[in-house]
Coordinates of C-alpha atoms in Angstrom, one line a residue:
M20 CA -34.5 16.8 85.8
A21 CA -32.7 18.1 83.0
S22 CA -28.9 18.2 83.0
V23 CA -27.2 21.8 83.5
S24 CA -23.8 20.5 83.2
F25 CA -22.9 24.0 81.5
L26 CA -23.4 25.7 84.9
E27 CA -21.0 23.3 86.8
G28 CA -17.4 24.2 87.9
P29 CA -15.9 27.3 87.6
L30 CA -18.0 30.1 86.1
I31 CA -19.4 28.5 82.8
G32 CA -16.6 25.9 83.1
G33 CA -13.9 28.5 82.8
R34 CA -15.4 29.1 79.1
Q35 CA -14.6 32.5 77.7
L36 CA -17.8 34.3 77.0
P37 CA -18.3 37.5 74.9
G38 CA -17.2 40.5 77.2
G39 CA -15.3 38.2 79.3
G40 CA -13.0 40.1 81.6
L41 CA -15.5 43.2 82.3
G42 CA -16.0 43.3 85.9
W43 CA -19.6 44.4 85.7
L44 CA -20.6 41.9 83.1
D45 CA -18.7 39.0 85.0
A46 CA -20.6 39.9 88.1
R47 CA -24.1 39.9 86.4
R48 CA -23.2 36.1 85.0
E49 CA -22.0 35.1 88.4
A50 CA -25.4 36.4 90.0
G51 CA -27.4 34.8 87.2
A52 CA -25.7 31.5 87.6
R53 CA -26.5 31.7 91.3
R54 CA -30.0 32.8 90.9
F55 CA -30.8 29.9 88.2
T56 CA -28.9 27.4 90.8
E57 CA -31.6 28.6 93.6
L58 CA -34.5 28.5 91.2
G59 CA -33.9 25.4 89.0
L60 CA -35.8 25.0 85.6
P61 CA -39.5 26.0 86.1
T62 CA -42.2 23.4 86.9
Q63 CA -45.9 23.4 86.6
K64 CA -46.3 24.4 90.2
L65 CA -45.9 28.0 89.2
E66 CA -48.8 29.6 87.7
S67 CA -47.3 31.1 84.7
W68 CA -45.7 27.5 84.1
K69 CA -48.9 25.6 84.6
Y70 CA -49.7 24.1 81.3
T71 CA -46.1 23.8 80.2
R72 CA -43.4 21.1 81.2
L73 CA -39.8 21.3 79.9
R74 CA -40.2 18.1 79.2
P75 CA -37.7 17.8 76.0
L76 CA -34.8 18.9 78.6
D77 CA -35.6 15.9 80.7
G78 CA -32.3 13.4 80.7
T79 CA -30.7 15.4 77.8
C80 CA -27.2 16.6 78.9
Y81 CA -26.9 20.0 76.7
Q82 CA -23.3 21.5 76.3
P83 CA -22.2 25.2 75.3
V84 CA -21.7 25.5 71.5
A85 CA -17.7 24.8 71.5
A86 CA -15.3 26.6 68.7
S87 CA -14.9 24.1 66.0
D88 CA -13.2 24.2 62.5
D89 CA -16.0 22.1 61.3
T90 CA -18.1 25.1 60.0
P91 CA -21.7 23.8 58.5
R92 CA -22.5 24.3 55.0
I93 CA -25.4 26.5 54.6
D94 CA -27.5 26.1 51.3
A95 CA -30.0 28.7 51.9
V96 CA -30.4 31.6 54.8
P97 CA -34.0 32.4 54.8
G98 CA -35.1 36.0 54.7
I99 CA -37.3 39.1 53.2
A100 CA -36.3 40.6 50.0
G101 CA -35.4 44.2 50.4
T102 CA -34.0 44.3 54.0
Q103 CA -31.2 47.0 54.8
A104 CA -29.0 44.4 56.7
R105 CA -28.8 41.1 58.2
I106 CA -26.8 39.4 60.9
V107 CA -27.0 35.4 60.7
F108 CA -26.0 33.1 63.6
V109 CA -25.3 29.4 63.1
N110 CA -25.7 27.2 66.2
G111 CA -25.4 30.4 68.2
R112 CA -22.1 31.6 66.7
L113 CA -21.9 34.5 64.4
R114 CA -21.3 33.6 60.8
D115 CA -19.7 36.9 59.2
D116 CA -19.9 35.2 55.7
L117 CA -23.5 35.0 55.8
S118 CA -24.2 38.3 57.4
N119 CA -24.5 41.5 55.6
L120 CA -24.4 44.9 57.8
G121 CA -25.2 47.1 54.4
D122 CA -25.1 50.7 54.3
L123 CA -26.7 51.9 57.7
P124 CA -27.5 55.4 57.9
E125 CA -25.6 57.7 60.5
G126 CA -27.2 57.3 64.0
V127 CA -27.8 53.3 63.5
R128 CA -26.0 50.8 65.3
F129 CA -26.9 47.3 64.3
M130 CA -24.0 44.8 65.1
P131 CA -23.4 41.5 67.2
L132 CA -23.3 42.0 71.0
E133 CA -20.0 40.6 71.2
T134 CA -18.8 43.5 68.7
M135 CA -20.5 46.0 70.8
L136 CA -19.2 44.8 73.9
R137 CA -15.4 45.2 72.4
D138 CA -16.3 48.6 71.0
D139 CA -18.7 50.5 73.5
P140 CA -18.9 48.4 76.7
E141 CA -20.2 51.3 78.8
W142 CA -23.2 51.9 76.6
V143 CA -24.1 48.1 77.1
E144 CA -23.4 48.5 80.7
A145 CA -25.9 51.4 80.8
H146 CA -28.8 49.7 79.1
L147 CA -28.6 45.9 79.8
G148 CA -30.7 44.8 82.3
T149 CA -32.8 48.2 82.6
V150 CA -36.1 46.7 81.0
A151 CA -36.0 42.9 82.0
G152 CA -38.0 42.5 85.2
D153 CA -39.8 45.6 85.2
G154 CA -43.8 45.7 86.0
P155 CA -46.0 43.6 88.1
D156 CA -46.1 39.8 88.2
R157 CA -42.4 39.7 87.2
G158 CA -40.3 39.3 90.1
E159 CA -37.4 37.3 90.2
S160 CA -39.0 34.4 91.6
D161 CA -40.5 33.0 88.2
Q162 CA -37.8 34.3 85.9
A163 CA -35.3 31.2 85.8
M164 CA -34.9 31.3 82.1
L165 CA -33.9 35.0 82.4
A166 CA -31.4 34.0 85.3
L167 CA -29.8 31.3 82.9
N168 CA -29.7 33.6 80.3
E169 CA -28.0 36.2 82.5
A170 CA -25.4 33.3 83.3
M171 CA -24.8 32.0 80.0
M172 CA -25.4 34.9 77.2
D173 CA -23.1 33.9 74.7
S174 CA -24.4 35.7 71.6
G175 CA -27.1 38.0 70.2
F176 CA -27.2 41.4 68.6
V177 CA -27.7 45.4 69.4
L178 CA -30.0 47.5 67.6
H179 CA -29.6 51.4 68.4
V180 CA -31.3 54.1 66.8
A181 CA -30.4 57.5 67.7
R182 CA -33.0 60.2 68.2
G183 CA -35.1 61.2 65.2
V184 CA -33.4 58.7 62.8
R185 CA -35.7 56.7 61.0
L186 CA -34.8 53.5 59.0
S187 CA -36.6 53.1 55.7
K188 CA -36.1 49.6 55.5
P189 CA -36.2 46.7 57.8
V190 CA -33.2 45.1 59.2
E191 CA -33.1 41.1 59.8
V192 CA -31.5 38.6 62.3
V193 CA -31.3 35.2 61.5
Y194 CA -30.9 32.0 63.9
L195 CA -30.2 29.0 62.3
G196 CA -29.9 25.6 64.3
G197 CA -29.5 21.9 64.2
F198 CA -26.1 21.5 62.6
N199 CA -24.7 19.5 65.2
D200 CA -24.0 15.9 66.5
D201 CA -24.2 16.5 70.3
A202 CA -27.1 18.2 72.1
I203 CA -26.3 21.9 72.4
A204 CA -27.5 25.0 74.2
Y205 CA -26.9 28.6 73.2
F206 CA -28.1 31.7 74.7
P207 CA -28.6 34.7 72.6
R208 CA -29.1 38.3 74.4
N209 CA -30.6 41.1 72.3
L210 CA -30.6 44.7 73.1
I211 CA -32.6 47.0 71.1
V212 CA -33.0 51.0 72.0
L213 CA -34.8 53.4 70.2
E214 CA -34.4 56.9 71.3
Q215 CA -37.1 59.7 71.1
G216 CA -38.9 59.8 67.7
A217 CA -36.7 57.0 66.0
Q218 CA -38.3 54.4 63.8
A219 CA -37.1 51.0 62.9
T220 CA -38.5 47.7 61.7
L221 CA -36.7 44.4 62.8
V222 CA -37.6 40.5 61.5
K223 CA -36.3 38.1 63.4
H224 CA -36.1 34.3 62.2
H225 CA -35.4 31.3 64.2
V226 CA -35.0 28.2 61.8
G227 CA -34.1 24.6 62.1
Q228 CA -32.4 23.3 59.2
G229 CA -30.4 20.4 60.8
V230 CA -31.3 17.0 62.3
G231 CA -29.2 17.8 65.7
A232 CA -30.9 18.2 69.1
Y233 CA -30.6 21.7 70.4
F234 CA -31.9 24.2 73.4
A235 CA -32.3 27.8 72.5
N236 CA -33.0 30.1 75.3
A237 CA -33.2 33.8 74.3
V238 CA -33.9 37.1 76.1
T239 CA -34.6 40.4 74.4
E240 CA -34.8 43.7 75.8
I241 CA -36.7 46.6 74.1
S242 CA -36.9 50.1 74.9
V243 CA -39.0 52.4 72.8
G244 CA -38.5 56.1 73.3
D245 CA -41.1 58.9 73.3
G246 CA -42.7 59.2 70.0
A247 CA -40.6 56.4 68.5
I248 CA -42.2 53.4 66.6
F249 CA -40.9 50.2 66.5
R250 CA -42.2 47.3 64.4
H251 CA -41.0 43.6 65.5
Y252 CA -41.8 40.7 63.7
K253 CA -40.9 37.1 64.3
I254 CA -40.8 33.8 62.5
Q255 CA -40.3 30.5 64.9
A256 CA -39.6 27.7 62.5
E257 CA -37.4 25.5 64.9
S258 CA -36.9 21.8 64.0
I259 CA -38.7 18.9 65.8
H260 CA -35.5 18.3 67.6
A261 CA -35.5 21.8 69.3
T262 CA -36.5 23.3 72.5
H263 CA -36.9 27.1 71.9
V264 CA -37.8 29.6 75.1
T265 CA -37.7 33.4 74.5
T266 CA -38.4 36.1 77.2
L267 CA -39.1 39.5 76.0
H268 CA -39.2 42.5 77.9
T269 CA -40.7 45.7 76.3
R270 CA -40.8 49.5 77.8
I271 CA -42.8 51.8 75.6
G272 CA -42.4 55.5 76.3
R273 CA -44.9 58.7 76.0
D274 CA -46.8 58.7 72.6
A275 CA -44.6 55.8 71.4
T276 CA -45.9 52.7 69.2
Y277 CA -44.8 48.9 69.6
E278 CA -46.1 46.7 66.8
A279 CA -45.1 43.2 67.4
F280 CA -46.1 39.8 65.7
A281 CA -44.9 36.4 66.1
L282 CA -45.3 33.4 63.7
S283 CA -44.9 29.9 65.4
I284 CA -44.9 27.1 63.2
G285 CA -42.2 24.6 64.5
G286 CA -40.3 23.2 67.5
L287 CA -41.1 20.3 69.6
L288 CA -41.6 22.7 72.6
S289 CA -41.6 26.4 72.3
R290 CA -42.5 29.2 74.7
T291 CA -42.6 32.8 74.3
E292 CA -42.9 34.8 77.6
T293 CA -43.7 38.3 77.1
S294 CA -43.6 41.4 79.5
I295 CA -44.7 44.8 78.2
T296 CA -45.1 48.0 80.1
L297 CA -46.9 50.7 78.8
A298 CA -44.9 53.6 80.6
G299 CA -45.8 56.8 79.2
E300 CA -49.0 58.7 78.4
G301 CA -50.2 58.1 74.9
A302 CA -48.3 54.8 74.2
H303 CA -49.6 52.1 72.3
C304 CA -48.9 48.2 72.0
G305 CA -50.3 46.0 69.5
Y306 CA -49.0 42.6 70.2
H307 CA -50.4 40.1 68.1
G308 CA -49.4 36.3 66.8
A309 CA -50.5 32.9 65.2
Y310 CA -49.6 29.5 65.8
M311 CA -49.5 26.4 63.4
M312 CA -48.6 23.3 65.3
R313 CA -49.0 19.7 64.2
G314 CA -47.6 16.1 65.2
N315 CA -46.6 16.3 69.1
E316 CA -45.6 19.8 68.8
H317 CA -46.1 22.1 71.8
C318 CA -46.2 25.9 71.6
D319 CA -46.8 28.3 74.5
N320 CA -47.6 32.2 74.2
T321 CA -47.7 33.8 77.9
S322 CA -47.8 37.4 78.1
V323 CA -48.3 40.5 80.8
I324 CA -49.3 43.7 79.3
D325 CA -49.0 46.4 82.0
M326 CA -51.0 49.6 81.4
A327 CA -48.8 51.6 84.1
V328 CA -50.2 55.1 83.2
P329 CA -53.4 57.0 81.9
H330 CA -54.3 57.3 78.1
T331 CA -52.7 54.3 76.9
S332 CA -54.1 51.5 74.5
C333 CA -53.2 48.2 73.7
K334 CA -54.5 45.3 71.3
Q335 CA -53.9 41.7 71.3
V336 CA -54.9 39.2 69.1
F337 CA -53.6 35.6 68.8
K338 CA -54.9 32.9 66.2
G339 CA -53.9 29.3 65.9
V340 CA -54.6 26.1 64.2
L341 CA -53.8 22.6 65.6
D342 CA -53.2 19.3 64.0
D343 CA -52.8 15.7 65.2
E344 CA -51.7 15.7 68.7
A345 CA -50.4 19.3 68.9
R346 CA -50.8 21.3 72.1
A347 CA -50.9 25.1 72.4
V348 CA -51.2 27.4 75.6
F349 CA -52.4 30.9 75.3
Q350 CA -52.0 32.8 78.7
G351 CA -52.6 36.6 78.4
K352 CA -53.0 39.1 80.9
I353 CA -53.8 42.9 80.7
H354 CA -52.9 44.6 84.0
V355 CA -54.3 48.2 84.5
A356 CA -52.6 50.1 87.2
R357 CA -54.3 52.1 89.6
N358 CA -55.0 55.6 88.5
A359 CA -54.4 54.6 84.7
Q360 CA -57.6 56.0 83.7
K361 CA -58.9 56.3 80.1
A362 CA -56.9 52.7 79.4
D363 CA -58.2 50.8 76.4
G364 CA -57.2 47.2 76.4
R365 CA -58.5 44.5 73.9
M366 CA -57.3 40.9 74.0
L367 CA -58.7 37.8 71.9
N368 CA -57.6 34.3 71.2
K369 CA -59.1 31.9 68.9
T370 CA -57.8 28.3 68.0
L371 CA -59.1 26.2 65.1
L372 CA -58.9 22.3 65.8
L373 CA -58.2 20.1 62.9
S374 CA -58.0 17.0 65.1
N375 CA -59.8 15.5 68.2
R376 CA -56.5 15.0 69.7
A377 CA -55.4 18.4 69.6
E378 CA -55.5 20.7 72.6
I379 CA -55.7 24.3 73.5
D380 CA -55.3 25.7 77.1
S381 CA -56.4 29.3 76.9
K382 CA -56.5 31.8 79.8
P383 CA -57.1 35.6 78.9
E384 CA -57.2 37.7 81.8
L385 CA -58.0 41.5 83.0
E386 CA -56.7 42.7 86.0
I387 CA -58.1 46.4 86.3
Y388 CA -57.2 48.4 89.3
A389 CA -58.8 51.8 87.7
D390 CA -62.6 52.7 87.1
D391 CA -62.8 54.6 84.0
V392 CA -61.4 52.0 81.5
Q393 CA -62.4 50.2 78.3
C394 CA -61.3 46.8 78.4
A395 CA -62.3 43.4 76.8
H396 CA -60.9 39.8 76.3
G397 CA -62.3 36.7 74.8
A398 CA -61.4 33.2 73.8
T399 CA -62.8 30.7 71.5
S400 CA -62.0 27.2 69.9
G401 CA -63.9 25.0 67.7
Q402 CA -63.5 23.2 64.2
L403 CA -64.1 24.1 60.5
D404 CA -67.3 25.5 59.7
T405 CA -69.2 22.7 57.7
T406 CA -71.8 25.5 56.4
A407 CA -68.9 27.5 54.8
L408 CA -67.4 24.3 53.7
F409 CA -70.4 23.4 51.8
Y410 CA -70.6 26.8 50.5
L411 CA -67.4 26.7 48.8
R412 CA -67.7 23.2 47.4
S413 CA -71.1 24.1 46.0
R414 CA -69.2 26.9 44.0
G415 CA -67.1 24.2 42.3
I416 CA -64.2 24.6 44.6
P417 CA -62.3 21.2 45.3
E418 CA -62.9 19.9 48.8
A419 CA -59.2 20.1 50.0
L420 CA -58.7 23.5 48.5
A421 CA -61.8 24.7 50.3
R422 CA -60.7 23.4 53.6
N423 CA -57.1 25.3 53.1
M424 CA -59.0 28.4 52.0
L425 CA -60.8 28.3 55.4
V426 CA -57.9 28.0 57.5
Q427 CA -56.3 30.6 55.7
S428 CA -59.2 33.1 56.2
F429 CA -59.2 32.2 59.5
L430 CA -55.6 33.2 60.2
G431 CA -56.0 36.3 58.1
D432 CA -57.4 38.3 60.7
A433 CA -54.4 38.1 62.8
L434 CA -52.2 38.5 59.8
D435 CA -53.9 41.5 58.9
E436 CA -52.3 43.4 62.1
I437 CA -49.1 43.3 60.3
S438 CA -48.5 46.9 58.9
D439 CA -45.6 46.2 56.7
E440 CA -47.0 44.6 53.5
T441 CA -43.7 43.0 52.5
V442 CA -43.6 41.1 55.9
R443 CA -47.2 40.3 56.0
E444 CA -46.6 38.9 52.4
A445 CA -43.9 37.0 53.7
F446 CA -45.8 35.7 56.7
L447 CA -48.7 34.7 54.8
D448 CA -46.4 32.7 52.2
R449 CA -45.1 30.5 55.3
V450 CA -48.6 30.1 56.3
I451 CA -49.8 28.8 53.0
H452 CA -46.8 26.5 52.7
W453 CA -47.4 24.6 56.1
L454 CA -51.5 24.0 55.5
P455 CA -52.0 20.4 55.3
A456 CA -53.4 18.7 52.2
H457 CA -56.5 18.3 53.7
C458 CA -58.3 19.3 56.9
Y459 CA -61.1 16.7 58.8
L460 CA -64.3 18.0 59.8
A461 CA -66.5 16.9 62.6
G462 CA -67.2 13.4 62.3
E463 CA -64.2 12.8 60.4
W464 CA -61.5 14.1 62.6
K465 CA -58.2 12.2 62.8
E466 CA -58.0 9.4 65.3
S467 CA -54.7 8.8 67.0
A468 CA -52.8 5.8 65.5

């Protein structure tokens, strides 16, 4: 079992966390610590963790990030051109010198959680924890990582867009990790609230640039008000020494739209557990993603979309490419509540295997309690199409390029779900840079050394 030494002794070892001294927040942290101690780390005995074991945590003594005068030098911070503001964290600590809060319009608050706890703790108290845990199959019993974050939340950001305010450009958050000698752990807590009729786009980067081992356990709560539109994009490109766990809870109001896309292209072990509730009539959710794993990397995308009221719609497209001995997990459930008539839910998972040692565990589910709905789900996995490859080569395209073109085309259907053109191009660029120099066909697949 992994060491959780950062929970031993007095609360968080007496360490002063952001907002320390606020009675309501101290109580939340103590309750989270107690709950995590009761639950322990998730095991494969839990259905939602059946295909993923937190193996990288075994025998590793992770410590909280400590204040240090040794500030790592950052040569480059990844980003997308044209963003309106940016917040940067390095090893879980805010870097003001790398951040740029820009010129935000009136009615928009975009700042580190620590700043918000200092400037407006009452607002944070009113919103923190109001979305997490909402919906079916998401009780406390299997939310150990949420409880751990509750106990240890030490960084993160707040995005608050007031009623009717529209952000014309995306805002950006960058988490950089790996600049450490000893194994460290950090626990971002992100809070996003769009009021009625607001619009915003957020791009998050989780990137490993150093060589140190680290464990990032993040929780993000999102409230999309009635008639609001929120676009939420994420690139997970952690280092091979990283364990990345994200818990995402979203509530979508009446006639509101939530569009999300997650691109996973790194990390020894990464898991994104998503809970989305369509809480108002006319609500729409587009939750999509792509994963590209190689070596011994493991990627898990687990989601529950709850269509709680009538006249809601959701679409979910996840596509992946696995090479070497990489493994991916897709567990997607669409839950249609009783009397949630006229619900329209679609789910698709497709995976391309470039090696006979790669593995995909796919488990799409529909759980329907209403009788007037349109719902569909599907999952396929396979290898490169030899006929398509032959066609490209017959047109004079070199074999390696032809194979990469097929992989890029395969992922294109998922990337097309990104409505922001600038973000889509940036994500496509990351996909192109990941592509191997060559891909193997049936009969020529990679054999394990």
